[in-house]
Amino acid sequence: NAGVTQTPKFQVLKTGQSMTLQCAQDMNHEYMSWYRQDPGMGLRLIHYSVGAGITDQGEVPNGYNVSRSTTEDFPLRLLSAAPSQTSVYFCASSSFDATEAFFGQGTRLTVV
Amino acid sequence: EDQVTQSPEALRLQEGESSSLNCSYTVSGLRGLFWYRQDPGKGPEFLFTLYSAGEEKEKERLKATLTKKESFLHITAPKPEDSATYLCAVQAGGSGGGADGLTFGKGTHLIIQP
């Protein structure tokens, strides 16, 4: 049972490049979400999904797109990377009747 | 707007020296308050969920308590392996384990010296 798997673990992008951060879970969880973690800021919610085909914005959605075509996968897309998007990104999942969310190991992204 | 404030930002203790971490929160309709542990370079690891004032939960040397305005994470006789950043988060409304949206505090960085 792998839990929540994020790829890649590290990535360096140039300003203006696009990329997709992958997140997959094998626990059949309905809910999935993306957070970014910056020094001194704590974890902040970017986007979340309560099921396949359903997504919504969190606290800091600008510059990011998401889609949820399957229960297992919830990719995060950066359309035109900016240095302000340098951060560590975490994906989380939980079931609707759960008492906890499970987090992936994170993707450290640097935009130069 | 939901807010979570954790104190202190950092805490250094000697092995065996008990202490408490504080999490103050303001939220419209608390569904759950969560404690997570985060080691360097890793994702948050779940510790506890508390739902109502007066509730307490324990796990090894850790005990979490909840009032209407704050939560405490008590650490009894800590060991060096308890060194980590401890995160507090709240969920307002919604359902499930919080992956539809948690508001996190900035964390308390705990160091236990041998």
GROMACS .gro file of N, CA and C in nm, chain B residues 45-103:
model
  177
  157GLU      N    1   0.283   1.403   0.915
  157GLU     CA    2   0.238   1.272   0.959
  157GLU      C    3   0.131   1.293   1.066
  158PHE      N    4   0.016   1.230   1.047
  158PHE     CA    5  -0.099   1.251   1.136
  158PHE      C    6  -0.070   1.203   1.278
  159LEU      N    7  -0.113   1.285   1.376
  159LEU     CA    8  -0.105   1.245   1.517
  159LEU      C    9  -0.244   1.229   1.578
  160PHE      N   10  -0.323   1.338   1.580
  160PHE     CA   11  -0.452   1.337   1.649
  160PHE      C   12  -0.555   1.420   1.574
  161THR      N   13  -0.683   1.386   1.595
  161THR     CA   14  -0.795   1.472   1.561
  161THR      C   15  -0.881   1.490   1.685
  162LEU      N   16  -0.915   1.615   1.717
  162LEU     CA   17  -1.004   1.647   1.829
  162LEU      C   18  -1.126   1.718   1.773
  163TYR      N   19  -1.244   1.687   1.829
  163TYR     CA   20  -1.367   1.738   1.771
  163TYR      C   21  -1.443   1.834   1.863
  164SER      N   22  -1.431   1.816   1.994
  164SER     CA   23  -1.512   1.900   2.082
  164SER      C   24  -1.435   1.937   2.208
  165ALA      N   25  -1.470   2.053   2.265
  165ALA     CA   26  -1.404   2.101   2.385
  165ALA      C   27  -1.411   1.997   2.496
  166GLY      N   28  -1.298   1.978   2.563
  166GLY     CA   29  -1.290   1.879   2.669
  166GLY      C   30  -1.233   1.746   2.624
  167GLU      N   31  -1.222   1.728   2.494
  167GLU     CA   32  -1.172   1.601   2.442
  167GLU      C   33  -1.021   1.594   2.460
  168GLU      N   34  -0.971   1.475   2.490
  168GLU     CA   35  -0.828   1.449   2.505
  168GLU      C   36  -0.793   1.321   2.432
  169LYS      N   37  -0.670   1.318   2.375
  169LYS     CA   38  -0.621   1.197   2.310
  169LYS      C   39  -0.474   1.181   2.342
  170GLU      N   40  -0.431   1.055   2.356
  170GLU     CA   41  -0.292   1.028   2.392
  170GLU      C   42  -0.230   0.929   2.296
  171LYS      N   43  -0.099   0.945   2.278
  171LYS     CA   44  -0.022   0.851   2.197
  171LYS      C   45   0.120   0.857   2.247
  172GLU      N   46   0.163   0.750   2.311
  172GLU     CA   47   0.298   0.740   2.368
  172GLU      C   48   0.323   0.860   2.461
  173ARG      N   49   0.420   0.945   2.430
  173ARG     CA   50   0.454   1.056   2.518
  173ARG      C   51   0.375   1.183   2.488
  174LEU      N   52   0.282   1.175   2.394
  174LEU     CA   53   0.206   1.292   2.351
  174LEU      C   54   0.062   1.284   2.400
  175LYS      N   55   0.010   1.401   2.441
  175LYS     CA   56  -0.131   1.412   2.479
  175LYS      C   57  -0.185   1.542   2.425
  176ALA      N   58  -0.295   1.536   2.352
  176ALA     CA   59  -0.357   1.656   2.295
  176ALA      C   60  -0.487   1.684   2.367
  177THR      N   61  -0.511   1.813   2.395
  177THR     CA   62  -0.634   1.856   2.460
  177THR      C   63  -0.695   1.971   2.381
  178LEU      N   64  -0.825   1.992   2.400
  178LEU     CA   65  -0.897   2.093   2.323
  178LEU      C   66  -0.992   2.172   2.412
  179THR      N   67  -0.988   2.307   2.398
  179THR     CA   68  -1.089   2.393   2.458
  179THR      C   69  -1.158   2.467   2.344
  180LYS      N   70  -1.247   2.560   2.377
  180LYS     CA   71  -1.320   2.630   2.272
  180LYS      C   72  -1.234   2.729   2.194
  181LYS      N   73  -1.115   2.762   2.248
  181LYS     CA   74  -1.031   2.861   2.181
  181LYS      C   75  -0.891   2.812   2.150
  182GLU      N   76  -0.848   2.701   2.213
  182GLU     CA   77  -0.712   2.658   2.191
  182GLU      C   78  -0.695   2.507   2.215
  183SER      N   79  -0.583   2.459   2.168
  183SER     CA   80  -0.548   2.319   2.190
  183SER      C   81  -0.404   2.316   2.241
  184PHE      N   82  -0.375   2.218   2.324
  184PHE     CA   83  -0.240   2.199   2.374
  184PHE      C   84  -0.191   2.060   2.335
  185LEU      N   85  -0.062   2.055   2.301
  185LEU     CA   86   0.004   1.927   2.280
  185LEU      C   87   0.108   1.914   2.391
  186HIS      N   88   0.077   1.825   2.485
  186HIS     CA   89   0.166   1.805   2.599
  186HIS      C   90   0.265   1.694   2.566
  187ILE      N   91   0.391   1.719   2.595
  187ILE     CA   92   0.495   1.620   2.569
  187ILE      C   93   0.558   1.584   2.703
  188THR      N   94   0.543   1.458   2.740
  188THR     CA   95   0.589   1.411   2.871
  188THR      C   96   0.719   1.331   2.854
  189ALA      N   97   0.820   1.371   2.930
  189ALA     CA   98   0.951   1.304   2.929
  189ALA      C   99   0.998   1.278   2.786
  190PRO      N  100   1.015   1.383   2.706
  190PRO     CA  101   1.049   1.363   2.565
  190PRO      C  102   1.187   1.302   2.544
  191LYS      N  103   1.200   1.238   2.429
  191LYS     CA  104   1.327   1.178   2.386
  191LYS      C  105   1.376   1.250   2.260
  192PRO      N  106   1.503   1.237   2.227
  192PRO     CA  107   1.555   1.306   2.106
  192PRO      C  108   1.475   1.274   1.980
  193GLU      N  109   1.420   1.154   1.969
  193GLU     CA  110   1.343   1.119   1.849
  193GLU      C  111   1.210   1.194   1.840
  194ASP      N  112   1.173   1.266   1.944
  194ASP     CA  113   1.053   1.350   1.938
  194ASP      C  114   1.081   1.484   1.871
  195SER      N  115   1.207   1.510   1.840
  195SER     CA  116   1.243   1.634   1.771
  195SER      C  117   1.178   1.638   1.634
  196ALA      N  118   1.106   1.745   1.605
  196ALA     CA  119   1.033   1.761   1.479
  196ALA      C  120   0.962   1.895   1.483
  197THR      N  121   0.894   1.928   1.373
  197THR     CA  122   0.803   2.042   1.373
  197THR      C  123   0.662   1.989   1.392
  198TYR      N  124   0.589   2.047   1.486
  198TYR     CA  125   0.453   2.003   1.515
  198TYR      C  126   0.356   2.107   1.461
  199LEU      N  127   0.265   2.059   1.376
  199LEU     CA  128   0.170   2.145   1.307
  199LEU      C  129   0.029   2.126   1.362
  200CYS      N  130  -0.041   2.237   1.376
  200CYS     CA  131  -0.181   2.236   1.417
  200CYS      C  132  -0.264   2.286   1.300
  201ALA      N  133  -0.380   2.228   1.278
  201ALA     CA  134  -0.467   2.269   1.168
  201ALA      C  135  -0.612   2.256   1.211
  202VAL      N  136  -0.699   2.340   1.151
  202VAL     CA  137  -0.841   2.333   1.180
  202VAL      C  138  -0.918   2.310   1.052
  203GLN      N  139  -1.032   2.245   1.067
  203GLN     CA  140  -1.124   2.223   0.957
  203GLN      C  141  -1.256   2.285   0.996
  204ALA      N  142  -1.306   2.374   0.911
  204ALA     CA  143  -1.434   2.439   0.936
  204ALA      C  144  -1.536   2.380   0.840
  205GLY      N  145  -1.636   2.316   0.894
  205GLY     CA  146  -1.738   2.258   0.807
  205GLY      C  147  -1.681   2.144   0.727
  206GLY      N  148  -1.742   2.114   0.613
  206GLY     CA  149  -1.695   2.006   0.529
  206GLY      C  150  -1.713   1.872   0.596
  207SER      N  151  -1.640   1.774   0.548
  207SER     CA  152  -1.651   1.640   0.604
  207SER      C  153  -1.521   1.567   0.580
  208GLY      N  154  -1.516   1.446   0.630
  208GLY     CA  155  -1.398   1.366   0.605
  208GLY      C  156  -1.277   1.409   0.685
  209GLY      N  157  -1.161   1.359   0.646
  209GLY     CA  158  -1.039   1.381   0.723
  209GLY      C  159  -0.969   1.511   0.695
  210GLY      N  160  -1.032   1.600   0.620
  210GLY     CA  161  -0.973   1.732   0.603
  210GLY      C  162  -0.905   1.756   0.471
  211ALA      N  163  -0.898   1.658   0.382
  211ALA     CA  164  -0.830   1.683   0.255
  211ALA      C  165  -0.915   1.769   0.162
  212ASP      N  166  -1.032   1.813   0.208
  212ASP     CA  167  -1.107   1.914   0.133
  212ASP      C  168  -1.078   2.053   0.189
  213GLY      N  169  -0.973   2.065   0.271
  213GLY     CA  170  -0.931   2.198   0.311
  213GLY      C  171  -0.905   2.214   0.459
  214LEU      N  172  -0.777   2.228   0.496
  214LEU     CA  173  -0.736   2.256   0.633
  214LEU      C  174  -0.667   2.391   0.636
  215THR      N  175  -0.682   2.463   0.749
  215THR     CA  176  -0.608   2.586   0.774
  215THR      C  177  -0.501   2.554   0.877
   0.00000   0.00000   0.00000
